[in-house]
Every structure is written in C-alpha cells, then in structure tokens.
Coordinates of C-alpha atoms in Angstrom, one line a residue:
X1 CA 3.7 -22.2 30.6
X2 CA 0.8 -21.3 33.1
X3 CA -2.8 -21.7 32.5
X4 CA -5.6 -19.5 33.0
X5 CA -9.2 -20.0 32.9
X6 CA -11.8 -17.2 31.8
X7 CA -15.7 -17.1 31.2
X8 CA -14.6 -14.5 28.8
X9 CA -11.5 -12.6 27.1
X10 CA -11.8 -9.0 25.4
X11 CA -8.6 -8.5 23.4
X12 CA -8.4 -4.4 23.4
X13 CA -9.3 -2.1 26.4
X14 CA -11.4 0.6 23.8
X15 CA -14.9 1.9 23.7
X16 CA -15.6 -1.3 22.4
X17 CA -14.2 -3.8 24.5
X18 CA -14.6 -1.3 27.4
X19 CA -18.6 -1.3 26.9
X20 CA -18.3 -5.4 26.4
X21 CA -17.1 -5.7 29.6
X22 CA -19.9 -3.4 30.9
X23 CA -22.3 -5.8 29.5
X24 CA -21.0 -9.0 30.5
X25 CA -19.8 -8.2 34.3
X26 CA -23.4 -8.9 35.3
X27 CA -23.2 -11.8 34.7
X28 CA -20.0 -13.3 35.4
X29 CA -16.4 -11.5 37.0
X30 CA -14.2 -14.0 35.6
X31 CA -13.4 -11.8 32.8
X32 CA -9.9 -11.2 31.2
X33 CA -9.2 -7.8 29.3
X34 CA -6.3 -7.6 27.4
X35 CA -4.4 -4.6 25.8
X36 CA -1.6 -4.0 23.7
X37 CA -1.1 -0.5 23.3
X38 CA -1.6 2.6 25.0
X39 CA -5.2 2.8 27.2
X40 CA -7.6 5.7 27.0
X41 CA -9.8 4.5 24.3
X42 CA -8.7 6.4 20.0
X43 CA -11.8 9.0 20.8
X44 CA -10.5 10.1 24.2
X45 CA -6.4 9.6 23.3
X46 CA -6.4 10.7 19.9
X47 CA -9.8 10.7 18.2
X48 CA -13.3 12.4 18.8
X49 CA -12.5 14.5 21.8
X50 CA -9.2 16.2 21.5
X51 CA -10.0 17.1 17.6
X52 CA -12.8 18.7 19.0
X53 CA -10.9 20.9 21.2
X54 CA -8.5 21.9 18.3
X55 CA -11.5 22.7 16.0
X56 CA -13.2 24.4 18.9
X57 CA -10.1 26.8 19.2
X58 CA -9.6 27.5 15.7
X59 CA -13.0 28.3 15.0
X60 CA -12.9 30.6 18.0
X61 CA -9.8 32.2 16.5
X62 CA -11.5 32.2 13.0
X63 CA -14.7 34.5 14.2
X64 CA -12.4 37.5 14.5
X65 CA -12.6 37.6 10.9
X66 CA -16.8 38.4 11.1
X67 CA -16.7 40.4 14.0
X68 CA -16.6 44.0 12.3
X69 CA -19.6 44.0 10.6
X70 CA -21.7 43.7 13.9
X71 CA -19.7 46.7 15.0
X72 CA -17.5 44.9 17.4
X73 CA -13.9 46.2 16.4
X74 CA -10.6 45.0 17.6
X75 CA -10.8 41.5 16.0
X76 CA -7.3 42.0 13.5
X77 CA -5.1 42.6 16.4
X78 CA -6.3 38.7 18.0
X79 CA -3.6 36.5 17.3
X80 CA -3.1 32.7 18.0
X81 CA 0.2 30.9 19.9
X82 CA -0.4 27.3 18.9
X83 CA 1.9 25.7 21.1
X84 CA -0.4 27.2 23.9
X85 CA -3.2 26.0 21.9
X86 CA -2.0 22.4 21.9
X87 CA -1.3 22.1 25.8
X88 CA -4.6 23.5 25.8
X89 CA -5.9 20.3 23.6
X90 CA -3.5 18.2 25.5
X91 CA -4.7 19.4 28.6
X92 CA -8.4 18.5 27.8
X93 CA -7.4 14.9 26.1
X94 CA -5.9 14.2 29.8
X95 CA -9.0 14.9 31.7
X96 CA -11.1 12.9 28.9
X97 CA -8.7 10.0 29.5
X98 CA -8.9 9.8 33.3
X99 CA -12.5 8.9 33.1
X100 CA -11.5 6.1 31.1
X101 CA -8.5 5.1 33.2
X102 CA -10.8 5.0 36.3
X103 CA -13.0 2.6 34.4
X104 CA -9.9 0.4 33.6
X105 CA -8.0 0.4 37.2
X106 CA -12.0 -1.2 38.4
X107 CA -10.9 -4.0 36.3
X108 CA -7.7 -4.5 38.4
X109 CA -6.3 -8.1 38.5
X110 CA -8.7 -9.1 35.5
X111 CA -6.5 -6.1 33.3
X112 CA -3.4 -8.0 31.3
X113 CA -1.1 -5.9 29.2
X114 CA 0.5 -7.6 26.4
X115 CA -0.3 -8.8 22.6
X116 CA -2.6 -11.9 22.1
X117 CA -2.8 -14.9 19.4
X118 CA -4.9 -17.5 19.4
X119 CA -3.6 -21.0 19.4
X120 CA -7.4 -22.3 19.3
X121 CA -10.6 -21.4 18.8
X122 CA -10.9 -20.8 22.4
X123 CA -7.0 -20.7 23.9
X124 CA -4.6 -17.3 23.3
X125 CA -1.2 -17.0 24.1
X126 CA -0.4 -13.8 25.9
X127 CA 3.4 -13.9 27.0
X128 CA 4.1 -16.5 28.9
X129 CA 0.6 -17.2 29.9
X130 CA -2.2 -19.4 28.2
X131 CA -5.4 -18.7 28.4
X132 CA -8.8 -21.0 27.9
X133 CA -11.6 -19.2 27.4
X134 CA -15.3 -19.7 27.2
X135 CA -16.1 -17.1 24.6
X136 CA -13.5 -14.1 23.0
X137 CA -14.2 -10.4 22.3
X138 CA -12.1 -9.6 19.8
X139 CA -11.9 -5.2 19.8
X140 CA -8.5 -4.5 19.0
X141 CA -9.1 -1.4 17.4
X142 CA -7.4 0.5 14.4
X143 CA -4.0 1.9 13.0
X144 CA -3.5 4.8 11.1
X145 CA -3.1 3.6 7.6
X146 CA 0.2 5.5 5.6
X147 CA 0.7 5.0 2.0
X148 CA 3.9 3.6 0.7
X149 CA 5.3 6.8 -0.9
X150 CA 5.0 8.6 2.5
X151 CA 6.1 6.1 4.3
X152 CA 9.3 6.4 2.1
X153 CA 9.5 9.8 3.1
X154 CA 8.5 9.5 6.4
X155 CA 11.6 6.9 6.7
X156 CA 14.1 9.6 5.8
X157 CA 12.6 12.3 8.0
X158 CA 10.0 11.0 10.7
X159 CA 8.5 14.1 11.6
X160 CA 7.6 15.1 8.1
X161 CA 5.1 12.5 7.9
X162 CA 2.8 12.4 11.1
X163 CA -0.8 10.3 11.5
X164 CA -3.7 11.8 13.4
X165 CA -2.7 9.9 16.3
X166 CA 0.3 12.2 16.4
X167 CA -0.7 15.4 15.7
X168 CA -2.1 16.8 19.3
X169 CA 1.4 15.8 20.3
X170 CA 3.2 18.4 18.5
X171 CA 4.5 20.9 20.4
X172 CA 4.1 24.0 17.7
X173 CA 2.0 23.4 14.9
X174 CA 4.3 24.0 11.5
X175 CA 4.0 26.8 9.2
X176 CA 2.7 24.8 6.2
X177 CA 1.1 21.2 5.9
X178 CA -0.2 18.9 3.4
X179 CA -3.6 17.0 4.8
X180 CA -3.5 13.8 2.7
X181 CA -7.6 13.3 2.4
X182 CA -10.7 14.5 2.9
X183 CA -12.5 12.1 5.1
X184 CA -14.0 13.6 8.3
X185 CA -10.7 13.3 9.8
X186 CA -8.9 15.2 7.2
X187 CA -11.1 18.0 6.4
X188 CA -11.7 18.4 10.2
X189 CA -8.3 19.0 11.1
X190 CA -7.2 20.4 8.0
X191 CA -9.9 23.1 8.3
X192 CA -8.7 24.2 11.7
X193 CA -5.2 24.4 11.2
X194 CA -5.8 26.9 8.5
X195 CA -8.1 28.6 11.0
X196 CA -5.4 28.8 13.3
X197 CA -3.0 30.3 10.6
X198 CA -0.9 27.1 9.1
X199 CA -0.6 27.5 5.5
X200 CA -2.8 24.2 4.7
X201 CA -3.1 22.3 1.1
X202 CA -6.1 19.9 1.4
X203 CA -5.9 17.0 -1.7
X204 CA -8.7 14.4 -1.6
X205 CA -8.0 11.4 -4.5
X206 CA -12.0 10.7 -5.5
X207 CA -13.7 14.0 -5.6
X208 CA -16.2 13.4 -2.6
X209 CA -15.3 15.5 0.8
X210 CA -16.6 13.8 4.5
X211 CA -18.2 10.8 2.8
X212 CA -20.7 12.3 1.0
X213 CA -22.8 10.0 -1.5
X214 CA -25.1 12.8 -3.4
X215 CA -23.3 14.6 -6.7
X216 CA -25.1 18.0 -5.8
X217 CA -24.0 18.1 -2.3
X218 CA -20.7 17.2 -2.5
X219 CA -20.4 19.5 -5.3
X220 CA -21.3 22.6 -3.4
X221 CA -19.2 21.3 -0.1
X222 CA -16.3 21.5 -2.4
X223 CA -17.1 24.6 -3.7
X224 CA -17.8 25.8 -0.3
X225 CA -14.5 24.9 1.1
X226 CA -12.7 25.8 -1.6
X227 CA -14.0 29.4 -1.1
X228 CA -12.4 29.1 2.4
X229 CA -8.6 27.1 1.9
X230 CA -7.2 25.1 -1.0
X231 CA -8.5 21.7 -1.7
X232 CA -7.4 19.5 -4.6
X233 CA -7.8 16.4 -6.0
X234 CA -5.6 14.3 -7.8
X235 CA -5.5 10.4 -8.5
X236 CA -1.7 10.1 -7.4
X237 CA 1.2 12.4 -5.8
X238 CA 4.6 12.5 -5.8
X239 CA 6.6 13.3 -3.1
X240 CA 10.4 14.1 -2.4
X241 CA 12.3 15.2 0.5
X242 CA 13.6 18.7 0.0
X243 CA 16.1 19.3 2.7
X244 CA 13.2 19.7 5.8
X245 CA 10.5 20.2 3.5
X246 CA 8.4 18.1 1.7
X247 CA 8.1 18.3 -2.3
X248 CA 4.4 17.5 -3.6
X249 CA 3.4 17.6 -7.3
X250 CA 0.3 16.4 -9.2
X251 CA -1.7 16.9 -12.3
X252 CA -4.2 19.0 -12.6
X253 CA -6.0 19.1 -15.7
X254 CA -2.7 19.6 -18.3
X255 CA -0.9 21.4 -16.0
X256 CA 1.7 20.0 -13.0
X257 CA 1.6 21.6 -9.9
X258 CA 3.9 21.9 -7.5
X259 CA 3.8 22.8 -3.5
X260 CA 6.8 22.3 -1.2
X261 CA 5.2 21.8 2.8
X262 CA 6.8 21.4 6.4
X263 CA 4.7 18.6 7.0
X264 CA 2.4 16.0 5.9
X265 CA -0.4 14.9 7.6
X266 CA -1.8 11.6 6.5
X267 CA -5.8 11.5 7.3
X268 CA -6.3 8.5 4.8
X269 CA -8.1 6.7 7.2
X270 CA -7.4 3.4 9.6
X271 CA -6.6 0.3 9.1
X272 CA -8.4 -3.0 11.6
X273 CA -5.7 -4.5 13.6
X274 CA -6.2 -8.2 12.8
X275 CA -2.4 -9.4 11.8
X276 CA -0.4 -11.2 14.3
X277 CA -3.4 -12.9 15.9
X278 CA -3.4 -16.0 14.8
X279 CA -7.1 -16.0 13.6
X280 CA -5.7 -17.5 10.0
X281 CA -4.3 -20.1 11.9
X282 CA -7.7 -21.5 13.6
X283 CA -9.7 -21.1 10.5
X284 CA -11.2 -17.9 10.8
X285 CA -13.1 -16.5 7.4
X286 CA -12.1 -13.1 5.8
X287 CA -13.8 -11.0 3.7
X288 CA -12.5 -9.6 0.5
X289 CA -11.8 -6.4 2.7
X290 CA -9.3 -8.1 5.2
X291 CA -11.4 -8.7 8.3
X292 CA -13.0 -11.7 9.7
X293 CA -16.9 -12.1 8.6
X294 CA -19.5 -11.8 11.1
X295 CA -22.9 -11.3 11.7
X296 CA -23.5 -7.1 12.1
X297 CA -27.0 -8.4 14.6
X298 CA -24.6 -10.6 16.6
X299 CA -21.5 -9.6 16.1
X300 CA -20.1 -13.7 15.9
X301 CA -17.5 -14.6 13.8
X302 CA -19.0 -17.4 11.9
X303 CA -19.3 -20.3 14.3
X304 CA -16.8 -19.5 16.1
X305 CA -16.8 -18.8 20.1
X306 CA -15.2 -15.3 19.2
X307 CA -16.7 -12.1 18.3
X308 CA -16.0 -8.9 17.3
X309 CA -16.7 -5.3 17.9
X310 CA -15.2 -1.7 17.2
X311 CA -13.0 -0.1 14.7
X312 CA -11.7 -3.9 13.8
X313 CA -14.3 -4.4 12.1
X314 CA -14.2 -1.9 9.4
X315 CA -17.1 -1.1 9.1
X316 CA -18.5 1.9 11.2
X317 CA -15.5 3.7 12.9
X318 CA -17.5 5.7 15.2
X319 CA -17.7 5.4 18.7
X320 CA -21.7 5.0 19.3
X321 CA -21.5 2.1 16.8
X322 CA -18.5 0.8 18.7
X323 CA -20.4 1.0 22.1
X324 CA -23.3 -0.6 20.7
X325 CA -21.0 -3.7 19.1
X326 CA -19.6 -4.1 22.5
X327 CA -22.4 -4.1 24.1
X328 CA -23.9 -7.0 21.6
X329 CA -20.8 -9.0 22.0
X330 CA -20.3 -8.7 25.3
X331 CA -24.1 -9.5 26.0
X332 CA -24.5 -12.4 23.4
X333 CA -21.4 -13.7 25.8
X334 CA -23.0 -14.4 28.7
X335 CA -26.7 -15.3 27.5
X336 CA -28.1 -17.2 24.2
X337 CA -27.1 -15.4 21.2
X338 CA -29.7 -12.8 20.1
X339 CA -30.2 -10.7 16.6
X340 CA -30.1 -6.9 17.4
X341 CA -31.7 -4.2 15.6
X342 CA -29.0 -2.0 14.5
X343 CA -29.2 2.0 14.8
X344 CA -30.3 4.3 11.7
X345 CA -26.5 4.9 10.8
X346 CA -25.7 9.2 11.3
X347 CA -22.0 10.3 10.5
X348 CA -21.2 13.9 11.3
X349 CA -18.1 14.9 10.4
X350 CA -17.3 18.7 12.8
X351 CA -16.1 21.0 9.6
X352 CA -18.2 24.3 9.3
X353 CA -20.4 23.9 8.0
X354 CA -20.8 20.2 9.4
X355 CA -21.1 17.1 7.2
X356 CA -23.9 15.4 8.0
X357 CA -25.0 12.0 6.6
X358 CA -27.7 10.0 8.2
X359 CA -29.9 6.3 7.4
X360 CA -29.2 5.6 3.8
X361 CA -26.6 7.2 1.5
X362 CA -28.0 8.2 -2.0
X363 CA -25.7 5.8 -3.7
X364 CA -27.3 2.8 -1.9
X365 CA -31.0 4.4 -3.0
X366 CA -33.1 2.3 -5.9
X367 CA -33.1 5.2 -8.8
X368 CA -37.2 5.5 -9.3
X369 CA -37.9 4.1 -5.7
X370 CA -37.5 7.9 -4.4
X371 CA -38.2 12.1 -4.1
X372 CA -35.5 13.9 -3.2
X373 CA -36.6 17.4 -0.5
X374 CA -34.1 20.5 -1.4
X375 CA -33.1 23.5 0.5
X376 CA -29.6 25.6 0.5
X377 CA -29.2 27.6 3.5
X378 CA -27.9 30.4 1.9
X379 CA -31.0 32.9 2.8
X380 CA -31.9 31.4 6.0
X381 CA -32.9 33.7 8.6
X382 CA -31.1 32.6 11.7
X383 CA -28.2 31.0 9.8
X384 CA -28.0 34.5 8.0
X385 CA -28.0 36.2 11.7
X386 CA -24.9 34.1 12.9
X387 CA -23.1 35.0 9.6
X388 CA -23.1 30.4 8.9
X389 CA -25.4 31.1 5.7
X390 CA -23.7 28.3 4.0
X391 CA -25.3 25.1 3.1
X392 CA -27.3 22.4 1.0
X393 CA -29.7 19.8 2.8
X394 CA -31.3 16.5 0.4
X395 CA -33.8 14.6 2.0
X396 CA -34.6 11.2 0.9
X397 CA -38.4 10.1 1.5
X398 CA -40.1 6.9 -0.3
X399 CA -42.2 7.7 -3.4
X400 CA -45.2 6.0 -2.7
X401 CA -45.4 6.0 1.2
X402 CA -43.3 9.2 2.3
X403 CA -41.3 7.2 4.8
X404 CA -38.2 9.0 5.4
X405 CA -35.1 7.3 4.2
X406 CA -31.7 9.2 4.7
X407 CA -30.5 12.8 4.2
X408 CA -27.1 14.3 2.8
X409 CA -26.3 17.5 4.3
X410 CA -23.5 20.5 4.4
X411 CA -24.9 22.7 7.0
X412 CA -25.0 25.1 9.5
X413 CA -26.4 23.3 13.1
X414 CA -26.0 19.6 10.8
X415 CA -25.3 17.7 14.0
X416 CA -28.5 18.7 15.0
X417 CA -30.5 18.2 12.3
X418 CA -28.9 15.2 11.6
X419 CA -29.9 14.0 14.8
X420 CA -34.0 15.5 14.6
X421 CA -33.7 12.9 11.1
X422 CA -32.0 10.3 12.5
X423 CA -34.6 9.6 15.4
X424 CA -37.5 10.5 12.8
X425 CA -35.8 7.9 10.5
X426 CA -35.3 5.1 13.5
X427 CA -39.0 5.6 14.1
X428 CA -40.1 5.3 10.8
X429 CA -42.0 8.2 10.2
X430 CA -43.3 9.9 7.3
X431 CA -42.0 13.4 5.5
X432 CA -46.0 14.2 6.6
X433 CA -45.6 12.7 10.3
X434 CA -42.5 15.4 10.1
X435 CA -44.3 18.1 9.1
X436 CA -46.5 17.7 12.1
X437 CA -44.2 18.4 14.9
X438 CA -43.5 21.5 16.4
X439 CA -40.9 23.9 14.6
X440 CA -39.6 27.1 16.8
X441 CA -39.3 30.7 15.2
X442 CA -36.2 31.9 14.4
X443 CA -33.7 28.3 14.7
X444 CA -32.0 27.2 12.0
X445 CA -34.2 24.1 11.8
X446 CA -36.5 25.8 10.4
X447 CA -34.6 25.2 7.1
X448 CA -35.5 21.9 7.6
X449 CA -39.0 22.1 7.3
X450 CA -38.2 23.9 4.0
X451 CA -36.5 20.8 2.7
X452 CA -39.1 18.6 4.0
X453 CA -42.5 20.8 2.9
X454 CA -40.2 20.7 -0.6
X455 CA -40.3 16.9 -0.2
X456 CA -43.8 16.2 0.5
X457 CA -44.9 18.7 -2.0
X458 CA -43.0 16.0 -4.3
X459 CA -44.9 12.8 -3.2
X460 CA -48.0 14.0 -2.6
X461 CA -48.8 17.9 -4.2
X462 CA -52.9 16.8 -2.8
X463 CA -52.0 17.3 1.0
X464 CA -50.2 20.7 0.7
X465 CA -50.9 23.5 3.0
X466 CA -52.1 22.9 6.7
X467 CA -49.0 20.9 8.2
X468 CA -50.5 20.1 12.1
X469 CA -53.3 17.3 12.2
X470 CA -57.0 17.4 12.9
X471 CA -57.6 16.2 16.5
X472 CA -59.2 12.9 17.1
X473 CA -62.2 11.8 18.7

C-alpha cells in the first residue's frame, strides 16, 4: 500500500473545507483534499442558491395575484410551466457551481476522490493509498435525514419520497406534495411550490415554523401562513402507498384526517456524516448528539490533531458559519492554536414574509434578565405600499443596561433588518445607541425604530423623546 505525506488533510471539498484550504495554503502547499461525493459545495449544488432561484420564480409568479388593485390588469391570464421553471433553476445552480469547480481544479494533484477512515490519529486510508498527516480537517458535510416510515415507502416507489437534494432535479414539479417540516428548508420550498401552483400540504411535528423560539411570533407566522396554504401539525403520520400516490393520515384534535399526495418531500433536516470514518476507532469523544466534541473557538476535536468544521458539526448549518469554521481550522493548522470570537448567530430563513432570528433566541433568555420591543407590520407605510403588510418584530434588550440581545422576527425586508441587528448586536450597542442612527423616510426599517423606541420606552420611560445626541465638545 503506498504512502503519502501531508502538512495537512481536509476530508470534504465544501464551503468548509474549501475556505480551510484558503486559509492554510499560505502557509504550506502540501495539502491533501479529499471528497467523496459530488463537488460543488450543498449551497451551490443543492442548498442556498438554487432554492433561491425557485422561490425567486414562484414569488414572481405569485405577484400576479396583487397586481389589479394598482390597476395593472392582465395578471389571471399569467401562467407557470414548471419544467421550464426548473431548467431555469438548474440552469443557475450550474453557473453557481462553476465558480466552485474553478476553485477545486486550482487544487489539481493535491484533489483525491474517494472515502476516508482513519487508522490513527494522524494516518487515513483512502483506497489503496495511506496517508500521514500533520494535522486533519474533518468537513464532510451532511445527508438528508429520512424517517423510517418514509423510507418504507420510498423503498416501494423511489420517486414518491424525494430529499431536498433531489428536488431541483425533477423534471416537472407534481401536481400535489406533502412537505414533511417546517424548518427553513421546508417552509421555503413548500411555500413556492404552492406559488407555482402544486397542490402543497405543509405538517410541522412541534408547532414552531423556521426555528422560531418566541410563543407570540411563531404564533402569528402560523397564522400568517396558514392564511396563505395549509400547514398542520401532528406528533406522528401514517403513510401507505396508494397505487402512485401517497396515503397520509393524522390526528387532529378528535378528528383523523386524511390526504392522498403524488409526492413527499422530506425537509426534516440533515444529518453530519461521521459513520464509516473510523473516528470511534482512534478514540475520538461524541457528544450525546452523535458528533465528535470540539472546541466551537478552535474548532479541535479534544486533543486530537483533527478538527472540524461545516455542516458535520451539527451545529450551525449555514454557510457563513461554515466559512468561518474553515477558516479557524484551517488557520489553527498551520500556526499555534488560537480562540476565536464567534459571529452574533443570524438565521434567515427566505419565506415571505422572511424568518428572521438573530444573537440569542428567547428560549435561551434569563426570564427577569429582559424587555421585550413590539411592533407588527401590519400598518406600516412602505410595507403597506408594496402590498407585504405582514409581520411581527420582538426585540430583546438587557433590563438594566439596554444592550441589545437578539430579535425574533416574521417580516417583510427581515433579511435586512436582521442584518442592521445583527451588526448592532456584534458591536454591542444599546437600544439608545440604535435609536441614534440615521433612519430614511419611507423604508420599511422604519418599523424597526418602532419596535426599538417600544423597547427603550420599556427600560428607561426618563430618556423618551429626542432620539439623536447632543454634540460634544
């Protein structure tokens, strides 16, 4: 068996491993990336970018429907062929992915494709190659997770069961589907097939929609979305193959109800690929959640030479946070191991309105500790112009000091004002220090200042009125 020797091996050719080896080139070419599956990176292939295009064209499709009341006629004769629609989406995943591909064909001789599994600490086994390596990036990514029932029905039928990596590679989209939950994922892409005209049936199993942590927001995000397509929940379904249909029943309250579908799609999230790697083998730890531990301001598995970063992690399935963990790994490779500061954490999950969740959650706030800033959108002027009056913003600032803490939102423009909180949040600014900076007339942001003029007026009722402060000396 031939030996190789490597400064460094990434195992997984993702955003992750991808910005590692960004990182760690600097220092040192004697890198090895290795990759099992296809390349392209999940948000270029089959994640972040071709979703977008889908939702992008359903919502396009979906504004015929408010057209007439600004006079412009014409809208109910618009109609929709979807298999155009997804060589459209295909089209655009394809010139996403060559970006990536140039980045990977750079790597050249360095690039191996095959599956890895350590034999030591600091040896793999990829075919019939060894490999000793100096440090390990372990970035190997995710897997659609599908439960046993549908896998039992997926078994009989394959393509009445599909994952979200296999959607954009239908060639029609079906006439009715079940989206099996409501994470981002799901109630992204179950929103815009409905859009597009696909008899959809949303179920969620705990009754929270995009992640949501705050009772009052995801209450009215259900209601909201409800108003649009059906959404249910239920704590189990059963499912049976009907001939080329799919049988779905569940409780609901006392009565059963019952849907029969084309397809299912199951959007109940990802699962880390860690089997088959041989990390039981050398010792590695796991937490009670199936991956390896590791230190999130390092990114090193215990005290071993290995680290990880990316969607095998678990932890934040995103691919900013799976830049950044690259970046860490790959740096803490090549130099003395260094703590980073993590990002504020933001989540935006593309429905309409967006999803928007940004620093800390509500459920992770100290009950006391905390003022809560309200403001529904429902009456705000530009939102109300653009016909997206839909939406509930909480703010979470400190009691005592007014430092901004996090914010759960269901709003029009949320990716942007989840973004204006975010950096506010990073910096460590008050609701007051907010307050200060410059708000344009008529932007949907503007409803932010509500929320946050609803906040301050909560910690501190003394310092209400003029907002911009008193120029120094």
């Amino acid at each position: 068996m031939a030996t190789r020797q490597a400064d460094i091996v990434i195992i997984g050719a993702g955003t992750a491993g991808l910005a590692a080896y960004s990182a760690a080139k600097h220092k040192t070419r004697n890198i090895v990336l290795i990759n099992e599956g296809h390349y392209g990176t999940t948000c270029a292939r089959v994640g972040c970018m071709p979703s977008k295009v889908f939702i992008q064209t359903a919502n396009d499709y979906h504004r015929r429907h408010q057209l007439a009341k600004q006079g412009i006629h014409g809208g109910d004769r618009l109609f929709i062929r979807t298999e155009e629609a997804l060589r459209h989406v295909r089209s655009m995943r394809d010139y996403f992915v060559s970006f990536v591909m140039e980045s990977i064909e750079d790597i050249d001789e360095n690039n191996m494709h095959g599956k890895a599994r350590f034999l030591e600490p600091d040896t793999l086994q990829v075919g019939d190659q060894t490999i000793q390596a100096g440090k390990v990036i372990l970035a190997s990514g995710s897997t659609p997770f599908i439960p046993e029932p549908l896998k039992a029905i997926r078994d009989k039928n394959r393509n009445s069961v599909l994952t979200t990596d296999e959607l954009f590679e239908l060639e029609i989209l079906p006439e009715s589907v079940a989206v099996i939950g409501t994470g981002p994922l799901g109630l992204e892409l179950g929103q815009a097939m409905h859009r597009m005209g696909v008899t959809t049936h949303l179920f969620g199993r705990s009754r929270t929609v995009g992640g949501l942590t705050d009772a009052d927001v995801i209450e009215y995000a259900i209601k909201t979305f409800q108003e649009e397509l059906s959404l249910s929940y239920a704590q189990e379904l059963c499912y049976e193959s009907c001939g080329d249909e799919v049988a779905i029943s569940w409780q609901e309250g006392q009565d059963t109800r019952h849907i029969q579908v084309k397809t299912v799609l199951a959007a109940t999230g990802r699962r880390p690929n860690v089997r088959n790697l041989g990390l039981e083998e050398i010792g590695v730890p796991f937490t009670d959640a199936g991956v390896p531990e590791y230190n999130p301001e390092t990114m090193q598995i215990a005290d071993f030479p290995i680290f990880i970063a990316g969607d095998v992690t678990g932890v934040r399935p995103v691919l900013h946070e799976a830049s950044d963990e690259g970046r860490i790994a790959g740096w803490n490779c090549v130099n003395e191991t260094a703590a980073f500061q993590r990002r504020t954490p933001l989540a935006i999950t593309f429905s309409e309105p967006n999803i928007v969740r940004v620093g800390k959650p509500r459920r992770k706030l100290t009950e006391g500790e905390y003022h809560t800033g309200e403001v529904l959108f429902d009456s705000q002027g530009r939102a109300t112009i653009q016909q997206y009056n839909k939406g509930m913003l909480h703010i979470f600032g400190d009691k005592h000091s007014g430092v901004l803490l996090g914010a759960e939102m269901i709003a029009p423009a949320g990716e942007h004002m989840g973004h204006l909180l975010s950096w506010a949040i990073e910096n460590r600014m008050t609701v007051f220090d907010a307050l200060a900076a410059p708000f344009y007339h008529p932007v949907v942001e503007e409803g932010l200042r509500t929320c946050l003029r609803d906040l301050a007026e909560k910690i501190d009722p003394s310092r209400r009125g003029l907002e911009i402060r008193f120029k120094s000396n």
